[in-house]
Amino acid sequence: QNKIVLIFFIVGILIIAGISAFTVYTLQKMSGTIDVSIPIRDLLIISAIALVLYILITIVIKYFVSKSVVKPINRLIESAEKMAKGQNMEMSNILNEKTEVDELVNAFNLMTRELNQKLTEVNRQKKQIETILLHMTDGVIAFDMNGEIIHINPAAKTLLGLTDKEDTFEKMFKKLNIDVNLEKIIYLENWTSSEQKVEVGNKAVNLFFAPFQDENDKPTGVMVVIQDITEHVKLDNMRREFVADVSHELKTPITSIMGYADTLLEEEYDRETQSKFLSVIASEARRMAKLVTDLLTLSRYDNNKIKKEVTQFDLGDLTKECQEKLKFEIEKKHHNVECFVTANVPPVQADKDGIERVILNIISNAIKYTPENGTIKVYVGFVYNDAYIKIIDNGIGIPEKDLSRIFERFYRVDKARTREMGGTGLGLSIAKEILDRNNGTIDIKSKLNEGTEVVIRIPTKTNNSSSHKDLMRCFFISSKFILLVFN
């Protein structure tokens, strides 16, 4: 600033001297008298006065320049150095190495690089957050204080079925018939319900409202998080139905047992009547015991408390043994049951007791739901790496609308008939659990009043299947070798 003021001062003196000389000369020319001595005297007087005024003006200008320009620049340089290098450097060391202009340029360069790094980091974090929000399964919507949408991810649009028309807080939740108020959420957070459950189409969603604030803890908007809780609601409903079904299934035999027992206690009956009542009590007790046993079995499977005893066995022999065990029920209904082993089935590696239970359950169902003198055919075969059992009957069949639910617990197509035949509604659920734990599958096809086809697949022993592949490979290699020899 001293150099600037000095240059300004010298230039000012020259300008003042020139103007003074021109002014005196002009005045004398206009008066018609030109005296050399007078101009010099007048010039010196005028110049002196102008010089004094100019010095005063220069001092004032220097003061204002120093205060308004130089000092802010010095502070900016110092702040830039602190921001860029993260430490306090003495200005004297810097001034010894660089000029003031270079100092300012370098400080700005350092500050620019630092700001670029910060902006790059902020952009990177912004992109990460946008990517997370874009691929989140939960919906997220941010509203400003006026209810305008700041951000919305695709999941929110899908879960709430939104269009471009619902672009404000009021329009969006008015469409969903949700009574929420933006001001209450922002200013009365502790007194307002921040969570609501609603149904949108065939989905159940949970909405969580939370106000967000700026760095000064002032509210700036509301964030809404949308969660799809459809599966949770279904599971909760299934649990309630399960408890209700268990209560109902246990209540029925208990009521019968209590009724017949109270009747026997109140009066004396002949032996035949007593035997009849006692047989009903015993039958209902066995039914209740079977129901409790099935429930305990399912509970053990759910809690992984049943240990599998994996053994190697022949599926065809096991199927024939199961048919033999059900011989009495088959003869009672005069069914024609045939079992065919259609191929050389490799040994099966699975839990033999569990697979036996599945086979008994499926054949038993075929016997129960096939009218007298019906036909039941059982095929045991091998396809690729799976052994299979196919049970075909010409019974009453299952309606198509019920096929997707027959593996649900306590689901029965005809509850009255199933209860009359002693079923608990848990047999197929247990069968599916057993097969799932043995890497097997079960498929059911059926037509009402035409019959049912059940196919059970169980993986065969791995070593055996690999040995078959090895034999086939050897066969092809030997065949090629023989062809080459003959050629």
Short mmCIF file of C-alpha atoms in Angstrom, two decimals:
data_model
loop_
_atom_site.label_atom_id
_atom_site.label_comp_id
_atom_site.label_asym_id
_atom_site.label_seq_id
_atom_site.Cartn_x
_atom_site.Cartn_y
_atom_site.Cartn_z
CA GLN A 1 0.00 0.00 0.00
CA ASN A 2 2.98 2.38 0.59
CA LYS A 3 4.10 2.01 -3.02
CA ILE A 4 0.59 2.63 -4.25
CA VAL A 5 0.26 5.80 -2.09
CA LEU A 6 3.76 7.09 -3.14
CA ILE A 7 3.00 6.66 -6.83
CA PHE A 8 -0.38 8.29 -6.25
CA PHE A 9 1.35 11.21 -4.42
CA ILE A 10 4.01 11.86 -7.16
CA VAL A 11 1.46 11.66 -9.95
CA GLY A 12 -0.78 14.00 -7.99
CA ILE A 13 2.01 16.60 -7.55
CA LEU A 14 2.75 16.58 -11.27
CA ILE A 15 -0.90 16.94 -12.11
CA ILE A 16 -1.32 19.81 -9.61
CA ALA A 17 1.78 21.66 -10.90
CA GLY A 18 0.60 21.29 -14.50
CA ILE A 19 -2.93 22.44 -13.68
CA SER A 20 -1.61 25.39 -11.62
CA ALA A 21 0.71 26.57 -14.42
CA PHE A 22 -2.02 26.23 -17.00
CA THR A 23 -4.47 28.13 -14.77
CA VAL A 24 -2.08 31.07 -14.12
CA TYR A 25 -1.12 31.30 -17.78
CA THR A 26 -4.74 31.28 -18.85
CA LEU A 27 -5.69 34.02 -16.38
CA GLN A 28 -2.81 36.30 -17.43
CA LYS A 29 -3.57 35.75 -21.08
CA MET A 30 -7.14 36.69 -20.51
CA SER A 31 -6.05 39.89 -18.64
CA GLY A 32 -3.60 40.77 -21.44
CA THR A 33 -0.52 41.07 -19.16
CA ILE A 34 2.18 38.48 -19.11
CA ASP A 35 4.69 38.85 -16.30
CA VAL A 36 7.10 35.99 -15.81
CA SER A 37 7.77 36.72 -12.15
CA ILE A 38 4.12 36.88 -11.22
CA PRO A 39 3.24 33.49 -12.68
CA ILE A 40 6.06 31.84 -10.81
CA ARG A 41 4.94 33.39 -7.55
CA ASP A 42 1.28 32.57 -8.13
CA LEU A 43 2.20 29.14 -9.30
CA LEU A 44 4.15 28.44 -6.14
CA ILE A 45 1.34 29.72 -3.91
CA ILE A 46 -1.31 27.72 -5.70
CA SER A 47 0.93 24.64 -5.80
CA ALA A 48 1.67 24.93 -2.10
CA ILE A 49 -1.99 25.20 -1.20
CA ALA A 50 -2.88 22.33 -3.56
CA LEU A 51 0.01 20.25 -2.19
CA VAL A 52 -1.13 20.69 1.39
CA LEU A 53 -4.68 19.72 0.47
CA TYR A 54 -3.43 16.81 -1.59
CA ILE A 55 -1.24 15.54 1.27
CA LEU A 56 -4.25 15.63 3.56
CA ILE A 57 -6.35 13.83 0.95
CA THR A 58 -3.57 11.28 0.44
CA ILE A 59 -3.36 10.57 4.16
CA VAL A 60 -7.12 10.09 4.32
CA ILE A 61 -7.07 7.84 1.25
CA LYS A 62 -4.18 5.80 2.68
CA TYR A 63 -6.13 5.34 5.91
CA PHE A 64 -9.28 4.18 4.14
CA VAL A 65 -7.32 1.97 1.70
CA SER A 66 -5.46 0.37 4.58
CA LYS A 67 -8.62 -0.18 6.57
CA SER A 68 -11.00 -1.20 3.79
CA VAL A 69 -8.72 -3.13 1.39
CA VAL A 70 -5.33 -4.05 2.79
CA LYS A 71 -6.37 -5.28 6.21
CA PRO A 72 -9.20 -7.54 4.86
CA ILE A 73 -6.78 -8.98 2.29
CA ASN A 74 -4.23 -9.67 5.03
CA ARG A 75 -6.90 -11.37 7.14
CA LEU A 76 -8.02 -13.39 4.10
CA ILE A 77 -4.45 -14.50 3.47
CA GLU A 78 -4.03 -15.52 7.08
CA SER A 79 -7.36 -17.42 7.14
CA ALA A 80 -6.57 -19.14 3.83
CA GLU A 81 -3.22 -20.29 5.16
CA LYS A 82 -4.81 -21.63 8.33
CA MET A 83 -7.56 -23.42 6.37
CA ALA A 84 -5.23 -24.93 3.81
CA LYS A 85 -2.35 -25.98 6.04
CA GLY A 86 -4.19 -26.47 9.31
CA GLN A 87 -1.62 -24.58 11.36
CA ASN A 88 -0.74 -21.00 12.37
CA MET A 89 2.20 -19.66 10.37
CA GLU A 90 3.95 -16.44 11.15
CA MET A 91 3.43 -13.79 8.50
CA SER A 92 7.05 -12.63 8.78
CA ASN A 93 8.39 -15.96 7.47
CA ILE A 94 6.00 -15.84 4.54
CA LEU A 95 6.87 -12.25 3.65
CA ASN A 96 10.56 -13.15 3.60
CA GLU A 97 9.97 -15.88 1.01
CA LYS A 98 7.35 -14.41 -1.28
CA THR A 99 5.90 -11.17 -2.36
CA GLU A 100 2.45 -10.15 -1.15
CA VAL A 101 0.82 -10.83 -4.50
CA ASP A 102 2.35 -14.31 -4.71
CA GLU A 103 1.29 -14.87 -1.12
CA LEU A 104 -2.31 -14.07 -1.93
CA VAL A 105 -2.29 -16.19 -5.11
CA ASN A 106 -0.80 -19.19 -3.32
CA ALA A 107 -3.24 -18.84 -0.44
CA PHE A 108 -6.17 -18.78 -2.85
CA ASN A 109 -4.75 -21.80 -4.69
CA LEU A 110 -4.38 -23.74 -1.47
CA MET A 111 -7.87 -22.77 -0.38
CA THR A 112 -9.25 -23.75 -3.80
CA ARG A 113 -7.62 -27.17 -3.65
CA GLU A 114 -8.93 -27.72 -0.14
CA LEU A 115 -12.43 -26.67 -1.19
CA ASN A 116 -12.27 -28.95 -4.24
CA GLN A 117 -11.31 -31.87 -2.01
CA LYS A 118 -14.17 -31.09 0.35
CA LEU A 119 -16.63 -30.76 -2.54
CA THR A 120 -15.41 -34.04 -4.03
CA GLU A 121 -15.92 -35.77 -0.69
CA VAL A 122 -19.39 -34.24 -0.30
CA ASN A 123 -20.36 -35.32 -3.84
CA ARG A 124 -19.07 -38.83 -3.19
CA GLN A 125 -21.10 -39.11 0.00
CA LYS A 126 -24.14 -37.65 -1.77
CA LYS A 127 -23.90 -40.26 -4.53
CA GLN A 128 -23.53 -43.02 -1.96
CA ILE A 129 -26.65 -41.87 -0.14
CA GLU A 130 -28.57 -41.55 -3.42
CA THR A 131 -27.50 -45.08 -4.43
CA ILE A 132 -28.59 -46.46 -1.06
CA LEU A 133 -31.96 -44.70 -1.26
CA LEU A 134 -32.42 -45.82 -4.87
CA HIS A 135 -31.97 -49.50 -4.05
CA MET A 136 -33.67 -49.55 -0.65
CA THR A 137 -36.67 -51.83 -0.28
CA ASP A 138 -38.15 -49.35 2.19
CA GLY A 139 -39.64 -46.15 0.82
CA VAL A 140 -38.25 -42.75 1.86
CA ILE A 141 -39.88 -39.35 1.22
CA ALA A 142 -38.57 -35.97 2.41
CA PHE A 143 -40.84 -32.90 2.58
CA ASP A 144 -39.87 -29.29 3.22
CA MET A 145 -41.76 -26.92 5.54
CA ASN A 146 -44.28 -26.14 2.79
CA GLY A 147 -45.06 -29.79 2.17
CA GLU A 148 -43.21 -29.92 -1.15
CA ILE A 149 -41.28 -33.10 -1.98
CA ILE A 150 -37.51 -32.72 -1.59
CA HIS A 151 -36.65 -36.36 -2.33
CA ILE A 152 -38.56 -39.57 -3.04
CA ASN A 153 -37.11 -42.96 -3.94
CA PRO A 154 -38.69 -45.53 -6.33
CA ALA A 155 -39.66 -47.87 -3.48
CA ALA A 156 -41.92 -45.19 -1.98
CA LYS A 157 -43.74 -44.68 -5.29
CA THR A 158 -44.23 -48.42 -5.68
CA LEU A 159 -45.39 -49.09 -2.12
CA LEU A 160 -47.86 -46.19 -2.04
CA GLY A 161 -48.88 -46.40 -5.73
CA LEU A 162 -48.08 -42.72 -6.28
CA THR A 163 -48.27 -40.74 -9.52
CA ASP A 164 -46.82 -37.37 -10.53
CA LYS A 165 -50.06 -35.68 -9.45
CA GLU A 166 -49.45 -36.45 -5.76
CA ASP A 167 -46.52 -34.04 -5.42
CA THR A 168 -47.30 -32.49 -2.02
CA PHE A 169 -47.75 -33.74 1.53
CA GLU A 170 -51.45 -32.92 1.60
CA LYS A 171 -52.30 -34.47 -1.80
CA MET A 172 -50.31 -37.62 -1.12
CA PHE A 173 -51.86 -38.55 2.21
CA LYS A 174 -55.29 -37.31 1.28
CA LYS A 175 -55.28 -39.88 -1.52
CA LEU A 176 -54.35 -42.58 1.01
CA ASN A 177 -57.10 -41.41 3.42
CA ILE A 178 -54.56 -40.81 6.18
CA ASP A 179 -55.31 -38.06 8.67
CA VAL A 180 -51.91 -36.45 9.29
CA ASN A 181 -50.92 -32.81 9.74
CA LEU A 182 -47.49 -31.49 8.76
CA GLU A 183 -47.41 -28.76 11.42
CA LYS A 184 -48.37 -31.16 14.20
CA ILE A 185 -45.61 -33.57 13.23
CA ILE A 186 -43.02 -30.76 13.16
CA TYR A 187 -44.00 -28.77 16.23
CA LEU A 188 -45.86 -31.35 18.34
CA GLU A 189 -43.69 -34.39 17.75
CA ASN A 190 -43.93 -35.63 21.34
CA TRP A 191 -47.73 -35.32 21.38
CA THR A 192 -48.48 -36.67 17.91
CA SER A 193 -48.54 -40.28 16.74
CA SER A 194 -45.51 -40.68 14.48
CA GLU A 195 -46.42 -44.15 13.18
CA GLN A 196 -49.41 -45.39 11.22
CA LYS A 197 -50.37 -48.67 9.55
CA VAL A 198 -52.44 -48.52 6.37
CA GLU A 199 -53.49 -50.83 3.56
CA VAL A 200 -52.62 -49.84 0.00
CA GLY A 201 -54.23 -52.23 -2.46
CA ASN A 202 -53.24 -55.74 -1.43
CA LYS A 203 -50.25 -54.51 0.59
CA ALA A 204 -49.98 -53.50 4.23
CA VAL A 205 -47.50 -50.68 4.88
CA ASN A 206 -46.19 -48.96 7.98
CA LEU A 207 -45.57 -45.19 7.81
CA PHE A 208 -43.11 -43.54 10.21
CA PHE A 209 -43.05 -39.72 10.37
CA ALA A 210 -40.04 -37.87 11.79
CA PRO A 211 -39.14 -34.15 11.57
CA PHE A 212 -35.55 -33.26 10.65
CA GLN A 213 -33.59 -30.14 11.62
CA ASP A 214 -30.75 -27.97 10.32
CA GLU A 215 -27.41 -27.19 12.02
CA ASN A 216 -29.13 -24.62 14.24
CA ASP A 217 -31.70 -27.18 15.49
CA LYS A 218 -34.49 -25.45 13.59
CA PRO A 219 -37.10 -27.69 11.90
CA THR A 220 -36.72 -27.75 8.14
CA GLY A 221 -39.06 -30.55 7.07
CA VAL A 222 -40.43 -34.05 7.63
CA MET A 223 -39.05 -37.45 6.67
CA VAL A 224 -41.45 -40.33 5.98
CA VAL A 225 -40.22 -43.94 5.99
CA ILE A 226 -42.52 -46.54 4.37
CA GLN A 227 -42.08 -50.23 5.22
CA ASP A 228 -43.84 -53.15 3.55
CA ILE A 229 -45.23 -55.25 6.40
CA THR A 230 -47.48 -57.46 4.28
CA GLU A 231 -45.61 -60.65 5.19
CA HIS A 232 -45.57 -59.71 8.88
CA VAL A 233 -49.31 -59.13 8.81
CA LYS A 234 -49.88 -62.45 7.03
CA LEU A 235 -47.71 -64.29 9.54
CA ASP A 236 -49.51 -62.62 12.41
CA ASN A 237 -52.88 -63.59 10.93
CA MET A 238 -51.64 -67.13 10.38
CA ARG A 239 -50.49 -67.28 14.00
CA ARG A 240 -53.90 -66.12 15.20
CA GLU A 241 -55.66 -68.59 12.92
CA PHE A 242 -53.32 -71.32 14.11
CA VAL A 243 -54.11 -70.61 17.78
CA ALA A 244 -57.83 -70.47 16.98
CA ASP A 245 -57.68 -73.74 15.00
CA VAL A 246 -55.72 -75.53 17.74
CA SER A 247 -58.19 -74.30 20.35
CA HIS A 248 -61.12 -75.42 18.22
CA GLU A 249 -59.60 -78.81 17.40
CA LEU A 250 -58.82 -79.50 21.05
CA LYS A 251 -62.13 -78.15 22.28
CA THR A 252 -64.19 -80.55 20.14
CA PRO A 253 -62.79 -83.86 21.53
CA ILE A 254 -62.56 -82.44 25.06
CA THR A 255 -66.24 -81.46 24.92
CA SER A 256 -67.17 -84.95 23.72
CA ILE A 257 -65.09 -86.63 26.40
CA MET A 258 -66.52 -84.42 29.15
CA GLY A 259 -70.08 -84.89 27.91
CA TYR A 260 -69.94 -88.69 27.78
CA ALA A 261 -67.99 -88.91 31.03
CA ASP A 262 -70.50 -86.69 32.89
CA THR A 263 -73.35 -88.75 31.45
CA LEU A 264 -71.79 -91.96 32.76
CA LEU A 265 -71.24 -90.40 36.18
CA GLU A 266 -74.78 -89.03 36.53
CA GLU A 267 -76.70 -92.24 35.83
CA GLU A 268 -76.15 -95.97 35.69
CA TYR A 269 -76.40 -97.52 32.25
CA ASP A 270 -76.27 -101.09 31.03
CA ARG A 271 -72.96 -102.52 29.98
CA GLU A 272 -73.63 -102.10 26.27
CA THR A 273 -74.35 -98.36 26.65
CA GLN A 274 -71.34 -97.93 28.88
CA SER A 275 -69.13 -99.67 26.33
CA LYS A 276 -70.50 -97.43 23.59
CA PHE A 277 -69.85 -94.26 25.60
CA LEU A 278 -66.39 -95.44 26.62
CA SER A 279 -65.48 -96.25 23.01
CA VAL A 280 -66.44 -92.69 22.01
CA ILE A 281 -64.36 -91.32 24.88
CA ALA A 282 -61.39 -93.51 23.86
CA SER A 283 -61.74 -92.49 20.20
CA GLU A 284 -61.83 -88.78 21.04
CA ALA A 285 -58.88 -89.19 23.41
CA ARG A 286 -56.86 -90.90 20.68
CA ARG A 287 -57.78 -88.16 18.27
CA MET A 288 -56.70 -85.52 20.76
CA ALA A 289 -53.47 -87.40 21.46
CA LYS A 290 -52.74 -87.60 17.72
CA LEU A 291 -53.38 -83.88 17.37
CA VAL A 292 -51.04 -83.06 20.25
CA THR A 293 -48.41 -85.42 18.83
CA ASP A 294 -48.59 -83.74 15.42
CA LEU A 295 -48.34 -80.31 17.03
CA LEU A 296 -45.28 -81.38 19.01
CA THR A 297 -43.73 -82.80 15.85
CA LEU A 298 -44.23 -79.54 13.98
CA SER A 299 -42.87 -77.59 16.94
CA ARG A 300 -39.75 -79.74 17.00
CA TYR A 301 -39.23 -79.21 13.28
CA ASP A 302 -39.71 -75.46 13.68
CA ASN A 303 -37.15 -75.34 16.49
CA ASN A 304 -34.72 -77.80 14.80
CA LYS A 305 -35.02 -80.19 17.73
CA ILE A 306 -35.55 -83.32 15.62
CA LYS A 307 -32.28 -85.02 14.75
CA LYS A 308 -32.15 -86.67 11.37
CA GLU A 309 -30.71 -90.15 11.20
CA VAL A 310 -29.56 -90.21 7.60
CA THR A 311 -29.22 -93.75 6.29
CA GLN A 312 -29.05 -95.49 2.94
CA PHE A 313 -32.13 -97.51 2.00
CA ASP A 314 -34.12 -98.82 -0.94
CA LEU A 315 -37.15 -96.64 -1.67
CA GLY A 316 -39.06 -99.39 -3.49
CA ASP A 317 -38.80 -101.78 -0.52
CA LEU A 318 -39.84 -99.03 1.92
CA THR A 319 -42.91 -98.18 -0.20
CA LYS A 320 -44.00 -101.85 -0.28
CA GLU A 321 -43.57 -102.05 3.50
CA CYS A 322 -45.80 -98.98 3.92
CA GLN A 323 -48.42 -100.56 1.67
CA GLU A 324 -48.30 -103.69 3.81
CA LYS A 325 -48.79 -101.67 7.01
CA LEU A 326 -51.95 -100.14 5.54
CA LYS A 327 -53.28 -103.49 4.38
CA PHE A 328 -56.12 -103.47 6.93
CA GLU A 329 -57.43 -100.03 5.80
CA ILE A 330 -57.12 -101.10 2.14
CA GLU A 331 -59.13 -104.29 2.68
CA LYS A 332 -61.71 -102.44 4.76
CA LYS A 333 -62.61 -100.20 1.80
CA HIS A 334 -62.02 -102.90 -0.82
CA HIS A 335 -59.48 -100.80 -2.74
CA ASN A 336 -57.32 -102.15 -5.52
CA VAL A 337 -53.80 -100.91 -4.63
CA GLU A 338 -50.89 -101.75 -6.92
CA CYS A 339 -47.22 -100.87 -6.44
CA PHE A 340 -44.82 -100.81 -9.40
CA VAL A 341 -41.05 -100.29 -9.32
CA THR A 342 -40.43 -99.00 -12.84
CA ALA A 343 -36.61 -98.86 -12.83
CA ASN A 344 -33.50 -99.92 -11.03
CA VAL A 345 -33.76 -97.21 -8.39
CA PRO A 346 -30.44 -96.31 -6.71
CA PRO A 347 -30.34 -96.26 -2.91
CA VAL A 348 -31.70 -93.13 -1.24
CA GLN A 349 -29.67 -91.18 1.32
CA ALA A 350 -32.20 -89.64 3.74
CA ASP A 351 -33.99 -89.92 7.08
CA LYS A 352 -35.74 -93.27 6.69
CA ASP A 353 -38.26 -92.78 9.52
CA GLY A 354 -39.27 -89.37 8.18
CA ILE A 355 -39.67 -90.60 4.58
CA GLU A 356 -41.69 -93.56 5.84
CA ARG A 357 -44.01 -91.20 7.66
CA VAL A 358 -44.49 -89.16 4.46
CA ILE A 359 -45.30 -92.25 2.36
CA LEU A 360 -47.74 -93.56 4.97
CA ASN A 361 -49.46 -90.17 5.13
CA ILE A 362 -49.89 -89.85 1.34
CA ILE A 363 -51.10 -93.43 0.80
CA SER A 364 -53.37 -93.14 3.86
CA ASN A 365 -54.94 -89.96 2.43
CA ALA A 366 -55.49 -91.72 -0.90
CA ILE A 367 -57.26 -94.54 0.93
CA LYS A 368 -59.40 -92.18 3.04
CA TYR A 369 -60.56 -89.93 0.23
CA THR A 370 -61.17 -92.61 -2.39
CA PRO A 371 -64.64 -94.19 -2.29
CA GLU A 372 -64.96 -97.95 -1.80
CA ASN A 373 -63.75 -100.25 -4.57
CA GLY A 374 -61.44 -97.47 -5.76
CA THR A 375 -58.11 -97.84 -7.55
CA ILE A 376 -54.79 -96.59 -6.18
CA LYS A 377 -51.56 -96.99 -8.13
CA VAL A 378 -48.10 -96.40 -6.68
CA TYR A 379 -45.06 -96.02 -8.93
CA VAL A 380 -41.45 -95.95 -7.76
CA GLY A 381 -38.86 -94.81 -10.29
CA PHE A 382 -35.68 -92.87 -10.96
CA VAL A 383 -35.18 -89.70 -13.03
CA TYR A 384 -31.74 -88.11 -13.38
CA ASN A 385 -30.49 -87.87 -9.75
CA ASP A 386 -33.89 -88.16 -8.04
CA ALA A 387 -35.87 -91.16 -6.96
CA TYR A 388 -39.59 -90.58 -7.04
CA ILE A 389 -42.85 -92.01 -5.73
CA LYS A 390 -46.03 -91.29 -7.65
CA ILE A 391 -49.38 -92.08 -5.99
CA ILE A 392 -52.45 -91.85 -8.25
CA ASP A 393 -56.02 -92.40 -7.05
CA ASN A 394 -59.49 -91.95 -8.49
CA GLY A 395 -60.93 -90.39 -5.34
CA ILE A 396 -62.93 -87.26 -4.64
CA GLY A 397 -60.10 -84.93 -5.70
CA ILE A 398 -59.30 -81.39 -4.57
CA PRO A 399 -60.78 -78.17 -6.00
CA GLU A 400 -58.26 -76.11 -7.95
CA LYS A 401 -58.71 -73.06 -5.69
CA ASP A 402 -57.58 -75.10 -2.67
CA LEU A 403 -54.42 -76.63 -4.18
CA SER A 404 -52.24 -73.64 -3.29
CA ARG A 405 -53.17 -73.88 0.41
CA ILE A 406 -53.22 -77.57 1.16
CA PHE A 407 -49.78 -77.46 2.81
CA GLU A 408 -50.90 -74.81 5.32
CA ARG A 409 -51.36 -75.99 8.88
CA PHE A 410 -54.94 -76.93 9.76
CA TYR A 411 -56.12 -76.13 6.25
CA ARG A 412 -58.66 -78.70 5.12
CA VAL A 413 -60.80 -78.72 2.00
CA ASP A 414 -63.76 -80.32 3.74
CA LYS A 415 -63.36 -79.83 7.49
CA ALA A 416 -66.39 -81.90 8.45
CA ARG A 417 -65.34 -84.92 6.37
CA THR A 418 -61.70 -84.66 7.46
CA ARG A 419 -62.68 -84.53 11.13
CA GLU A 420 -65.05 -87.47 10.61
CA MET A 421 -62.20 -89.50 9.12
CA GLY A 422 -59.86 -88.65 11.99
CA GLY A 423 -57.65 -86.14 10.19
CA THR A 424 -55.95 -83.28 12.02
CA GLY A 425 -55.13 -81.07 9.06
CA LEU A 426 -51.40 -81.27 9.85
CA GLY A 427 -50.34 -84.35 7.86
CA LEU A 428 -49.33 -82.57 4.66
CA SER A 429 -47.63 -79.77 6.60
CA ILE A 430 -45.49 -82.35 8.43
CA ALA A 431 -44.78 -84.20 5.16
CA LYS A 432 -43.55 -81.00 3.50
CA GLU A 433 -41.35 -80.17 6.51
CA ILE A 434 -39.76 -83.63 6.39
CA LEU A 435 -39.11 -83.49 2.64
CA ASP A 436 -37.68 -79.96 2.86
CA ARG A 437 -35.19 -81.14 5.48
CA ASN A 438 -34.19 -84.07 3.26
CA ASN A 439 -33.78 -81.90 0.13
CA GLY A 440 -36.89 -83.47 -1.35
CA THR A 441 -40.04 -82.04 -2.92
CA ILE A 442 -43.73 -82.84 -3.07
CA ASP A 443 -46.15 -81.82 -5.84
CA ILE A 444 -49.89 -82.41 -5.99
CA LYS A 445 -52.16 -82.30 -9.02
CA SER A 446 -55.85 -82.91 -8.65
CA LYS A 447 -59.26 -82.46 -10.25
CA LEU A 448 -62.49 -82.43 -8.33
CA ASN A 449 -64.33 -85.78 -8.49
CA GLU A 450 -61.65 -87.22 -10.79
CA GLY A 451 -58.73 -88.05 -8.55
CA THR A 452 -55.38 -86.87 -7.23
CA GLU A 453 -51.77 -87.39 -8.24
CA VAL A 454 -48.98 -86.87 -5.70
CA VAL A 455 -45.30 -86.95 -6.72
CA ILE A 456 -42.55 -87.15 -4.11
CA ARG A 457 -38.92 -86.64 -5.18
CA ILE A 458 -35.92 -87.56 -3.03
CA PRO A 459 -32.26 -87.21 -4.06
CA THR A 460 -30.41 -90.49 -4.41
CA LYS A 461 -26.98 -91.19 -2.92
CA THR A 462 -24.43 -88.81 -4.49
CA ASN A 463 -21.70 -91.39 -4.79
CA ASN A 464 -24.03 -93.70 -6.61
CA SER A 465 -25.10 -91.07 -9.12
CA SER A 466 -21.50 -90.12 -9.71
CA SER A 467 -20.63 -93.79 -10.25
CA HIS A 468 -23.39 -94.00 -12.89
CA LYS A 469 -21.83 -91.01 -14.63
CA ASP A 470 -18.41 -92.65 -14.44
CA LEU A 471 -19.83 -95.84 -15.98
CA MET A 472 -21.46 -93.89 -18.80
CA ARG A 473 -18.22 -92.01 -19.41
CA CYS A 474 -16.27 -95.27 -19.54
CA PHE A 475 -18.87 -96.71 -21.91
CA PHE A 476 -18.53 -93.81 -24.35
CA ILE A 477 -14.72 -93.90 -24.19
CA SER A 478 -14.62 -97.65 -24.80
CA SER A 479 -17.09 -97.29 -27.69
CA LYS A 480 -14.90 -94.66 -29.34
CA PHE A 481 -11.86 -96.85 -28.82
CA ILE A 482 -13.56 -99.87 -30.47
CA LEU A 483 -14.65 -97.72 -33.44
CA LEU A 484 -11.11 -96.42 -33.90
CA VAL A 485 -9.70 -99.99 -33.81
CA PHE A 486 -12.15 -101.24 -36.44
CA ASN A 487 -11.54 -98.21 -38.63
#
